[in-house]
Amino acid sequence: MSVYRDLGLRPLINAWGTVTAVGGSLLAPEVLDAMREAAGAFVDLHALQARAGERIAAALDVEAACVTAGAAAGLTVATAAAMTRDHPELRARLPRASGLPDECLMLRGHRNRYDTAVAVAGARVVEVEDATGASVEELRRALSDRTALLLWMAEARSLPGSPPLAEVAAVLHEHGIPLVVDAAAEVPPRALVRQMLDEGADLVVLSGGKEVRGPQSSGMILGRRELVAACAAVAYPHHGVARGMKTDKETIVGLVAAVELFARRDEAAEQAARERMVSKLVAGLAGCADLRVRRHVLERPGIQPASIPRAYVRPLHATAAAVAERLRSGDPAVAVGVDGDEIALNPQCLTPEQVPVVVQAVIRACALVS
Ligand SMILES: *Cc1c(COP(=O)(O)O)cnc(C)c1O
């Protein structure tokens, strides 16, 4: 691995997950081959976008799909599409939204660091309180002719006090307002996408560069044909708000290849392999006097995806943040998550061969007294 070393950087062992800041995910050889081939010829980008959308929709068993430069770009594109649906001639005006429906409703507990993507399109987030049993009533009160869409965070679906997606979608649909789900990193399971569409989501936005293992700067909008068509009319290579969110031909072709692999991957076998790695992490660390370790499945939003178990390690002589820092600057360098006073070891991007290496690195990092 010399490209990073040539730049004076060390490759990381990734026990953190499909986190953008450490590279998202790794590409399968088939995906790289497709990208290399795509780089060898010119092609009509509009036609490539359209065909890629068809192939992705077929692979994932959804009505329609649109390729974007990541899930965050997908949120911007979906917002712009929701704002200008019946006024295609107004797309070029965005992000100046005067005269257009410019409000994106979000349940308060669903607010997150990615929802800035909505503002990029020219909309603003209007919070709906969801802490009471009257939340659907609150939602009805928040609706107006300025409402363009509601953005729903897939990872917040189990939040106490959050009404079910189906109930929220039903209220919105009485008024013809689309529900857009941010599910960027919330697969596996793959079936979640279909499930949320069946429950009433109009669009589901997914990262290409996380669990799907496509190019890191890719994403997709999946869902209802008419809305996806509006998204495609906003998305690259069109001029307008999404013009800066470029998806090159290699990325588009690579994403199609990755999605087609993703649709066929054996999720049960992958989950079993991840369980085995967590068991080995827990067993390898269990005897260490400098830490406590346990298997943990996430119960609250904030770290995704919730479906993958982790090994949680509580260092006894230093803060979790200090141990994570040591691991990151160690040799080998290991990236881990921090959740409160524990470090979270996620098997999602680990290989079985890396597990003993991570165990030894964690033991060393925890043995140092701060
Ligand atoms: C990662 C993530 C995004 C952004 O996805 P990109 O594909 O990196 O643009 C948006 N929302 C959530 C919840 C995410 O985890």
Coordinates of C-alpha atoms and ligand atoms in Angstrom, one line a residue:
M1 CA 0.0 0.0 0.0
S2 CA 2.3 2.8 -1.2
V3 CA 0.0 5.5 -2.5
Y4 CA -0.8 6.8 1.0
R5 CA 2.7 6.2 2.3
D6 CA 4.0 8.2 -0.7
L7 CA 1.9 11.1 0.6
G8 CA 3.3 10.7 4.0
L9 CA 0.1 9.0 5.4
R10 CA -0.5 5.7 7.1
P11 CA -3.3 3.5 6.0
L12 CA -5.8 2.8 8.8
I13 CA -7.3 -0.4 10.1
N14 CA -10.9 0.6 10.2
A15 CA -12.7 -0.7 13.4
W16 CA -15.0 2.4 13.3
G17 CA -17.3 1.7 10.4
T18 CA -18.4 3.2 7.1
V19 CA -17.4 6.6 8.3
T20 CA -16.8 9.2 5.7
A21 CA -13.8 10.7 7.5
V22 CA -11.8 7.5 7.2
G23 CA -12.9 6.6 3.6
G24 CA -16.4 5.2 3.8
S25 CA -15.8 1.7 2.4
L26 CA -13.6 -0.3 0.1
L27 CA -14.4 -1.2 -3.5
A28 CA -14.7 -4.7 -4.8
P29 CA -12.5 -5.6 -7.8
E30 CA -15.6 -5.8 -10.0
V31 CA -16.4 -2.2 -9.2
L32 CA -12.9 -1.0 -9.9
D33 CA -12.9 -2.9 -13.2
A34 CA -16.1 -1.2 -14.2
M35 CA -14.7 2.2 -13.3
R36 CA -11.5 1.6 -15.2
E37 CA -13.5 0.7 -18.3
A38 CA -15.8 3.6 -17.9
A39 CA -12.7 5.9 -17.9
G40 CA -11.7 4.7 -21.4
A41 CA -14.5 6.3 -23.4
F42 CA -16.8 9.3 -23.7
V43 CA -20.5 8.9 -23.1
D44 CA -23.6 11.0 -23.0
L45 CA -23.9 11.8 -19.3
H46 CA -27.6 12.5 -19.4
A47 CA -28.3 9.1 -20.9
L48 CA -25.8 7.4 -18.6
Q49 CA -27.6 8.9 -15.6
A50 CA -31.0 7.7 -16.9
R51 CA -29.8 4.2 -17.6
A52 CA -27.9 3.9 -14.3
G53 CA -31.1 4.9 -12.5
E54 CA -33.0 2.1 -14.3
R55 CA -30.5 -0.5 -13.5
I56 CA -30.2 0.5 -9.8
A57 CA -34.0 0.6 -9.5
A58 CA -34.3 -2.9 -11.0
A59 CA -31.5 -4.3 -8.7
L60 CA -33.1 -2.9 -5.6
D61 CA -36.7 -3.6 -6.6
V62 CA -37.9 0.0 -6.4
E63 CA -39.9 2.1 -8.9
A64 CA -37.1 4.5 -9.9
A65 CA -33.7 5.7 -8.9
C66 CA -31.4 8.7 -9.4
V67 CA -27.7 8.8 -8.9
T68 CA -26.2 11.6 -6.8
A69 CA -22.8 12.7 -5.4
G70 CA -23.5 11.1 -2.1
A71 CA -26.5 11.0 0.2
A72 CA -26.1 14.6 1.4
A73 CA -26.3 15.7 -2.3
G74 CA -29.3 13.4 -2.6
L75 CA -31.0 15.3 0.2
T76 CA -30.3 18.6 -1.5
V77 CA -31.6 17.3 -4.8
A78 CA -34.7 15.7 -3.3
T79 CA -35.5 19.0 -1.5
A80 CA -35.1 21.0 -4.6
A81 CA -37.3 18.6 -6.5
A82 CA -40.0 18.8 -3.8
M83 CA -39.9 22.6 -3.9
T84 CA -40.2 22.9 -7.6
R85 CA -42.3 19.8 -8.5
D86 CA -45.0 21.5 -10.4
H87 CA -42.8 24.4 -11.5
P88 CA -39.9 23.0 -13.4
E89 CA -39.3 26.4 -14.9
L90 CA -38.4 27.7 -11.4
R91 CA -35.6 25.2 -10.8
A92 CA -33.0 27.6 -12.1
R93 CA -34.0 30.1 -9.4
L94 CA -33.0 27.9 -6.5
P95 CA -31.6 28.4 -3.9
R96 CA -33.6 31.7 -4.0
A97 CA -36.9 30.3 -2.9
S98 CA -39.2 33.3 -2.7
G99 CA -42.7 32.3 -4.0
L100 CA -42.0 28.6 -3.7
P101 CA -42.9 26.2 -0.9
D102 CA -39.7 26.4 1.1
E103 CA -40.3 24.6 4.4
C104 CA -38.9 21.2 5.2
L105 CA -40.6 19.7 8.3
M106 CA -38.6 17.5 10.6
L107 CA -39.6 15.9 13.9
R108 CA -37.4 17.6 16.5
G109 CA -35.7 14.4 17.5
H110 CA -34.7 13.8 13.9
R111 CA -32.6 16.9 13.6
N112 CA -29.0 16.0 12.7
R113 CA -25.7 17.2 11.3
Y114 CA -26.7 16.3 7.7
D115 CA -29.9 18.3 7.5
T116 CA -27.9 21.4 6.3
A117 CA -28.3 19.7 2.9
V118 CA -31.9 21.0 2.9
A119 CA -30.8 24.6 3.3
V120 CA -28.4 24.2 0.3
A121 CA -31.5 23.9 -1.9
G122 CA -33.0 27.0 -0.4
A123 CA -35.4 25.5 2.0
R124 CA -35.4 25.9 5.8
V125 CA -36.1 23.3 8.4
V126 CA -39.2 23.7 10.5
E127 CA -39.2 21.6 13.6
V128 CA -42.3 19.6 14.7
E129 CA -42.2 18.7 18.4
D130 CA -42.5 15.0 18.8
A131 CA -42.3 14.5 22.5
T132 CA -46.0 14.2 23.2
G133 CA -48.7 11.8 22.2
A134 CA -50.3 14.6 20.1
S135 CA -47.4 14.6 17.6
V136 CA -49.6 13.8 14.6
E137 CA -51.8 16.7 15.6
E138 CA -48.6 18.9 15.9
L139 CA -47.7 17.8 12.4
R140 CA -51.1 18.8 11.1
R141 CA -50.7 22.2 12.7
A142 CA -47.3 22.6 11.1
L143 CA -48.5 22.0 7.6
S144 CA -49.2 24.9 5.4
D145 CA -49.0 25.9 1.7
R146 CA -45.3 26.6 2.3
T147 CA -44.6 23.0 3.2
A148 CA -42.4 21.4 0.5
L149 CA -41.6 18.1 2.2
L150 CA -40.9 16.2 5.5
L151 CA -37.4 14.8 6.1
W152 CA -37.4 11.6 8.1
M153 CA -34.2 10.2 9.6
A154 CA -34.2 6.4 9.3
E155 CA -31.9 6.1 12.3
A156 CA -34.4 7.9 14.5
R157 CA -37.3 5.6 13.8
S158 CA -37.0 3.9 17.1
L159 CA -36.8 7.1 19.1
P160 CA -39.2 7.2 22.0
G161 CA -42.0 9.6 21.2
S162 CA -41.5 9.4 17.5
P163 CA -44.7 8.5 15.7
P164 CA -44.5 5.6 13.2
L165 CA -43.5 6.5 9.6
A166 CA -46.7 5.2 8.2
E167 CA -48.8 7.5 10.4
V168 CA -46.7 10.6 9.4
A169 CA -46.8 9.6 5.7
A170 CA -50.6 9.2 5.8
V171 CA -51.0 12.8 7.1
L172 CA -48.6 14.2 4.6
H173 CA -50.3 12.4 1.7
E174 CA -53.7 13.9 2.6
H175 CA -52.0 17.1 1.5
G176 CA -49.9 15.8 -1.3
I177 CA -46.6 16.4 0.5
P178 CA -43.7 14.0 0.0
L179 CA -41.9 12.2 2.8
V180 CA -38.2 11.9 2.2
V181 CA -36.1 9.4 4.3
D182 CA -32.4 9.9 5.0
A183 CA -31.3 6.3 5.3
A184 CA -27.7 7.1 4.2
A185 CA -25.9 4.6 6.6
E186 CA -28.9 2.7 7.9
V187 CA -28.5 -0.4 5.9
P188 CA -28.1 -3.3 6.5
P189 CA -30.7 -4.7 6.3
R190 CA -31.2 -4.1 2.6
A191 CA -34.9 -4.8 3.1
L192 CA -35.2 -1.6 5.1
V193 CA -35.4 0.5 1.9
R194 CA -38.4 -1.5 0.5
Q195 CA -40.0 -1.5 4.0
M196 CA -39.9 2.2 4.3
L197 CA -41.3 2.8 0.8
D198 CA -44.1 0.3 1.6
E199 CA -44.8 2.2 4.8
G200 CA -45.3 5.4 2.9
A201 CA -42.0 7.0 2.2
D202 CA -41.9 8.7 -1.2
L203 CA -38.2 8.8 -1.5
V204 CA -35.4 7.0 0.3
V205 CA -31.8 8.5 0.1
L206 CA -28.9 6.1 0.5
S207 CA -25.1 6.6 0.5
G208 CA -23.3 4.7 -2.3
G209 CA -20.0 4.8 -0.4
K210 CA -21.1 3.1 2.9
E211 CA -22.6 -0.3 3.3
V212 CA -23.3 -0.5 -0.5
R213 CA -19.5 -0.3 -1.0
G214 CA -19.7 1.9 -4.1
P215 CA -17.5 4.9 -4.9
Q216 CA -17.3 7.1 -1.8
S217 CA -18.6 10.2 -3.5
S218 CA -21.8 8.4 -4.8
G219 CA -25.3 8.2 -3.5
M220 CA -28.8 7.5 -4.7
I221 CA -32.4 8.6 -4.4
L222 CA -34.9 5.7 -4.6
G223 CA -38.7 5.7 -4.8
R224 CA -41.7 7.0 -6.6
R225 CA -41.2 7.4 -10.3
E226 CA -42.7 10.9 -10.7
L227 CA -40.6 12.3 -7.8
V228 CA -37.5 10.6 -8.9
A229 CA -38.0 12.1 -12.4
A230 CA -38.2 15.6 -10.7
C231 CA -34.9 14.7 -8.9
A232 CA -33.2 13.6 -12.1
A233 CA -34.2 17.0 -13.6
V234 CA -32.4 18.8 -10.8
A235 CA -29.4 16.4 -10.4
Y236 CA -26.0 16.6 -12.2
P237 CA -25.3 17.1 -15.1
H238 CA -28.1 19.8 -15.1
H239 CA -27.1 23.3 -14.3
G240 CA -28.6 24.7 -11.0
V241 CA -28.2 23.9 -7.4
A242 CA -26.8 20.4 -8.0
R243 CA -24.2 21.4 -10.6
G244 CA -21.5 21.5 -8.1
M245 CA -22.3 18.0 -6.9
K246 CA -20.6 16.2 -9.8
T247 CA -20.9 12.5 -10.4
D248 CA -18.4 11.5 -13.0
K249 CA -18.9 8.6 -15.4
E250 CA -16.6 6.4 -13.5
T251 CA -18.5 7.0 -10.3
I252 CA -21.9 6.4 -11.9
V253 CA -20.8 3.1 -13.6
G254 CA -19.0 2.0 -10.3
L255 CA -22.1 2.7 -8.3
V256 CA -24.2 0.5 -10.7
A257 CA -21.7 -2.3 -10.3
A258 CA -21.6 -2.0 -6.5
V259 CA -25.4 -1.9 -6.2
E260 CA -25.8 -5.0 -8.4
L261 CA -23.3 -6.8 -6.1
F262 CA -25.0 -5.3 -3.0
A263 CA -28.4 -6.7 -4.1
R264 CA -27.0 -10.2 -4.2
R265 CA -24.8 -10.2 -1.2
D266 CA -25.6 -12.8 1.5
E267 CA -26.6 -10.5 4.3
A268 CA -27.1 -13.4 6.7
A269 CA -23.6 -14.7 6.1
E270 CA -22.2 -11.2 6.5
Q271 CA -24.0 -10.7 9.7
A272 CA -22.8 -14.1 11.0
A273 CA -19.2 -13.1 10.1
R274 CA -19.6 -9.8 12.0
E275 CA -21.0 -11.7 15.0
R276 CA -17.9 -14.0 15.0
M277 CA -15.6 -11.0 14.8
V278 CA -17.4 -9.3 17.8
S279 CA -17.1 -12.6 19.7
K280 CA -13.4 -12.8 19.0
L281 CA -12.9 -9.1 20.0
V282 CA -14.8 -9.7 23.3
A283 CA -13.0 -13.0 24.0
G284 CA -9.6 -11.5 23.1
L285 CA -10.1 -8.5 25.4
A286 CA -12.0 -10.2 28.2
G287 CA -9.0 -11.1 30.4
C288 CA -7.4 -7.7 30.2
A289 CA -7.2 -6.0 33.7
D290 CA -7.1 -2.5 32.1
L291 CA -10.5 -2.5 30.5
R292 CA -14.0 -3.9 30.6
V293 CA -15.5 -5.3 27.4
R294 CA -19.0 -6.3 26.3
R295 CA -21.0 -7.1 23.2
H296 CA -23.4 -4.2 22.6
V297 CA -26.2 -3.5 20.2
L298 CA -27.2 0.1 19.7
E299 CA -30.5 1.3 21.2
R300 CA -30.4 5.0 20.4
P301 CA -29.7 7.1 17.3
G302 CA -26.4 8.7 16.6
I303 CA -24.2 5.8 15.5
Q304 CA -25.2 3.8 12.5
P305 CA -26.2 1.2 11.4
A306 CA -28.0 0.0 14.5
S307 CA -28.3 -3.5 13.1
I308 CA -24.6 -4.4 13.5
P309 CA -23.4 -5.4 17.0
R310 CA -20.2 -3.9 18.4
A311 CA -17.6 -4.7 21.0
Y312 CA -17.7 -1.9 23.6
V313 CA -14.6 -1.3 25.6
R314 CA -14.4 0.8 28.8
P315 CA -10.8 1.7 29.5
L316 CA -10.1 1.8 33.3
H317 CA -7.1 4.2 33.4
A318 CA -7.8 6.7 30.6
T319 CA -10.7 8.3 28.9
A320 CA -12.2 6.6 25.8
A321 CA -11.3 9.6 23.7
A322 CA -7.6 9.4 24.9
V323 CA -7.5 5.6 24.0
A324 CA -9.1 6.3 20.6
E325 CA -6.4 8.9 20.0
R326 CA -3.6 6.5 20.9
L327 CA -5.0 3.9 18.7
R328 CA -5.3 6.3 15.8
S329 CA -1.6 7.4 16.2
G330 CA -0.3 3.9 17.0
D331 CA 1.4 1.5 14.7
P332 CA -0.6 0.0 13.2
A333 CA -3.0 2.9 13.2
V334 CA -6.5 1.8 14.2
A335 CA -9.7 4.0 13.8
V336 CA -12.4 3.3 16.4
G337 CA -15.6 5.0 17.4
V338 CA -16.1 6.7 20.8
D339 CA -19.5 6.4 22.5
G340 CA -19.5 8.2 25.9
D341 CA -16.9 6.6 28.1
E342 CA -16.5 3.6 25.9
I343 CA -14.8 2.9 22.6
A344 CA -16.9 1.1 20.0
L345 CA -15.3 -1.5 17.9
N346 CA -17.4 -2.1 14.8
P347 CA -16.7 -5.2 12.6
Q348 CA -18.4 -3.7 9.5
C349 CA -15.1 -2.8 7.8
L350 CA -12.8 -5.3 9.5
T351 CA -11.5 -8.5 8.1
P352 CA -11.2 -11.6 10.4
E353 CA -7.4 -11.3 10.0
Q354 CA -7.4 -7.8 11.4
V355 CA -9.3 -8.8 14.6
P356 CA -6.2 -10.1 16.6
V357 CA -4.3 -7.0 15.5
V358 CA -7.0 -4.8 16.8
V359 CA -7.2 -6.8 20.1
Q360 CA -3.4 -6.3 20.7
A361 CA -3.6 -2.6 19.8
V362 CA -6.5 -2.0 22.2
I363 CA -4.7 -3.9 25.0
R364 CA -1.6 -1.8 24.5
A365 CA -3.6 1.5 24.3
C366 CA -5.6 0.7 27.4
A367 CA -2.5 -0.4 29.4
L368 CA -1.1 3.2 29.3
V369 CA -2.2 5.2 32.3
S370 CA -3.2 8.7 31.4
Ligands
LIG1 C1 -23.3 9.6 5.9 C2 -24.6 10.2 6.1 C3 -25.1 11.2 5.2 C4 -24.3 11.7 4.1 O1 -24.0 10.7 3.2 P1 -22.9 10.9 2.0 O2 -23.1 9.8 1.1 O3 -21.6 10.8 2.7 O4 -23.1 12.2 1.4 C5 -26.3 11.7 5.4 N1 -27.1 11.3 6.4 C6 -26.7 10.4 7.3 C7 -27.6 10.0 8.4 C8 -25.4 9.8 7.2 O5 -25.0 8.9 8.1

